[in-house]
Coordinates of C-alpha atoms in Angstrom, one line a residue:
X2 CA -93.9 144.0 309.1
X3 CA -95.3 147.0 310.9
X4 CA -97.9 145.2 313.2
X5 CA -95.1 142.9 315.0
X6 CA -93.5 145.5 315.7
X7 CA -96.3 147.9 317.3
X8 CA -97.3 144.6 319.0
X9 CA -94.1 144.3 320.7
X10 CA -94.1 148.2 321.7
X11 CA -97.3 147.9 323.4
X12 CA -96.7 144.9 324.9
X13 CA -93.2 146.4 326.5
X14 CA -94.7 149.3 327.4
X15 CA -96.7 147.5 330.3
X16 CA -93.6 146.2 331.6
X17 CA -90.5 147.7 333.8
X18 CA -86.8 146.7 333.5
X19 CA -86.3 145.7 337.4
X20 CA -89.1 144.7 340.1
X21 CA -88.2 148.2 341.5
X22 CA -89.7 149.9 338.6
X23 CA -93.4 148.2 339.5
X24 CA -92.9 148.5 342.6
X25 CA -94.5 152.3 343.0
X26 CA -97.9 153.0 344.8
X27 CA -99.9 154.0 341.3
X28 CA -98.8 150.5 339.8
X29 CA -100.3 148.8 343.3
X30 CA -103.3 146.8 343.9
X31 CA -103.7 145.0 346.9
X32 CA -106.1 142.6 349.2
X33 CA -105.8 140.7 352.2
X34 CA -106.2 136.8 353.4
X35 CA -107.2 135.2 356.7
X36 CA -104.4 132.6 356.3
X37 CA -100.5 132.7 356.4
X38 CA -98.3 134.1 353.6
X39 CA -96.9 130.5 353.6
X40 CA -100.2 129.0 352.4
X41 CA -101.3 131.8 350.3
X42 CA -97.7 131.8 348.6
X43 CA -97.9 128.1 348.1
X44 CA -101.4 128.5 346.0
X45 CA -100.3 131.1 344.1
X46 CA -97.4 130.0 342.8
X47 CA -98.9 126.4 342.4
X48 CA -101.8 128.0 340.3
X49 CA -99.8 130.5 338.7
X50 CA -97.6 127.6 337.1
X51 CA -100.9 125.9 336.0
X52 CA -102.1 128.6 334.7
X53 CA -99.2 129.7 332.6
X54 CA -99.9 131.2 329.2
X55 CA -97.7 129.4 326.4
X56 CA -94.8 131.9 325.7
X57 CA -95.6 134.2 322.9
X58 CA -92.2 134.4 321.7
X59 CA -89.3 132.0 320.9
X60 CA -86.4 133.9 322.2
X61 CA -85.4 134.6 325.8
X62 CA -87.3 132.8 328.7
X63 CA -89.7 133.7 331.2
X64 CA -88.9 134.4 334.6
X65 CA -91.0 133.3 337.6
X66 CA -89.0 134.5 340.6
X67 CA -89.9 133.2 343.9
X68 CA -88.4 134.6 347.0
X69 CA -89.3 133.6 350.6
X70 CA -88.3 135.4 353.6
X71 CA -89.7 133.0 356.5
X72 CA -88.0 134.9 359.3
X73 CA -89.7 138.1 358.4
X74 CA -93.1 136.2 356.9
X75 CA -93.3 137.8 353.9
X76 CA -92.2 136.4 350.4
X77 CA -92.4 137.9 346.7
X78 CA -92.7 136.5 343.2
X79 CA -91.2 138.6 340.5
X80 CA -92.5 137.3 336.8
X81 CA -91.3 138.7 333.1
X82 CA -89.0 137.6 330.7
X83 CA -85.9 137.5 329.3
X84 CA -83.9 137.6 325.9
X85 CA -83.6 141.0 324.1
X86 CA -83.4 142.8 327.9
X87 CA -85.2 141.8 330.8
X88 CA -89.1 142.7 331.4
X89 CA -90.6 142.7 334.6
X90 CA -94.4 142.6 334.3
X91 CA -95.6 141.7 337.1
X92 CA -94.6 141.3 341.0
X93 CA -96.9 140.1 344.0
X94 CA -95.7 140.9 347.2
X95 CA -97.2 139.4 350.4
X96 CA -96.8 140.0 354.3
X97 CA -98.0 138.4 356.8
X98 CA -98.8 140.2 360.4
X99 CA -100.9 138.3 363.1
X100 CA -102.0 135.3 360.8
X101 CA -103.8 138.2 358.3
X102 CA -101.5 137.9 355.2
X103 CA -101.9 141.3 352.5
X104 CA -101.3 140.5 349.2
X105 CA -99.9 143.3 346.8
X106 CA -100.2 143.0 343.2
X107 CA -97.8 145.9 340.9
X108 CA -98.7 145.6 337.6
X109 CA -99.4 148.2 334.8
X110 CA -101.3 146.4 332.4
X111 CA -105.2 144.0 333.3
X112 CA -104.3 144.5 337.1
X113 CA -108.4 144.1 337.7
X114 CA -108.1 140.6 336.0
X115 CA -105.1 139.3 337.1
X116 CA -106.3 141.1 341.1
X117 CA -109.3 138.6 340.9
X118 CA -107.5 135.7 339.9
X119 CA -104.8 136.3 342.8
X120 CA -108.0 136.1 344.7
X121 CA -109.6 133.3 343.5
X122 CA -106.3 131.6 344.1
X123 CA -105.2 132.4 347.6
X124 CA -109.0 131.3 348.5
X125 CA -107.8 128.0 347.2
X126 CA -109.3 127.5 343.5
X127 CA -107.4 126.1 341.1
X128 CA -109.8 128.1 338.1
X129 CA -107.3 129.2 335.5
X130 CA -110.1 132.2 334.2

């Protein structure tokens, strides 16, 4: 009964109640494009649903938040889940200036792995790992 319960700790620990509380420079990773946010968004969030790992638990759903902001070129996708609170693990940021679009990742848990994949993915692969 114990384990469950430390895995859920640990698990919530990496995560934040609101974007806002990812959103801080020591929880940032970021990279830049030479492409528009439009086209890097559109990969991302096309791989990111292909990519999708199959929801650990039963209760609450996940969130996959996608906000564009076309007049000001930048757009953000907020992921987590929902059910017993909301947990926001994850938000990418991107901003375009001058066709050069910078991607910021805030995350506090495998930012390395998920930084490469955001890579991998704004070039254009489709590679889940």
């Amino acid at each position: 009964m114990r384990r469950p319960i430390l895995l859920m700790a640990v698990l919530l620990a990496g995560c934040a109640t609101s974007p806002k509380g990812l959103e801080r420079p020591e929880y940032a990773s970021v990279f830049t494009v030479d492409q528009g946010y439009q086209l890097t968004l559109k990969r991302i969030v096309a791989a990111t649903e292909e990519c999708r790992p199959v929801q650990l638990l039963p209760v609450g759903q996940l969130i996959n938040d996608v906000q564009n902001y076309n007049d000001l070129k930048e757009a953000r996708i907020v992921q987590g889940a929902s059910g017993v609170g909301t947990q926001i693990y994850k938000v990418i940021a991107l901003k375009e200036v001058e066709g050069v679009t910078t991607v910021t990742l805030y995350t506090k848990a495998r930012a390395g792995e998920t930084l490469a994949s955001l890579k991998k993915w704004a070039a254009g692969s489709t590679e889940c790992k």
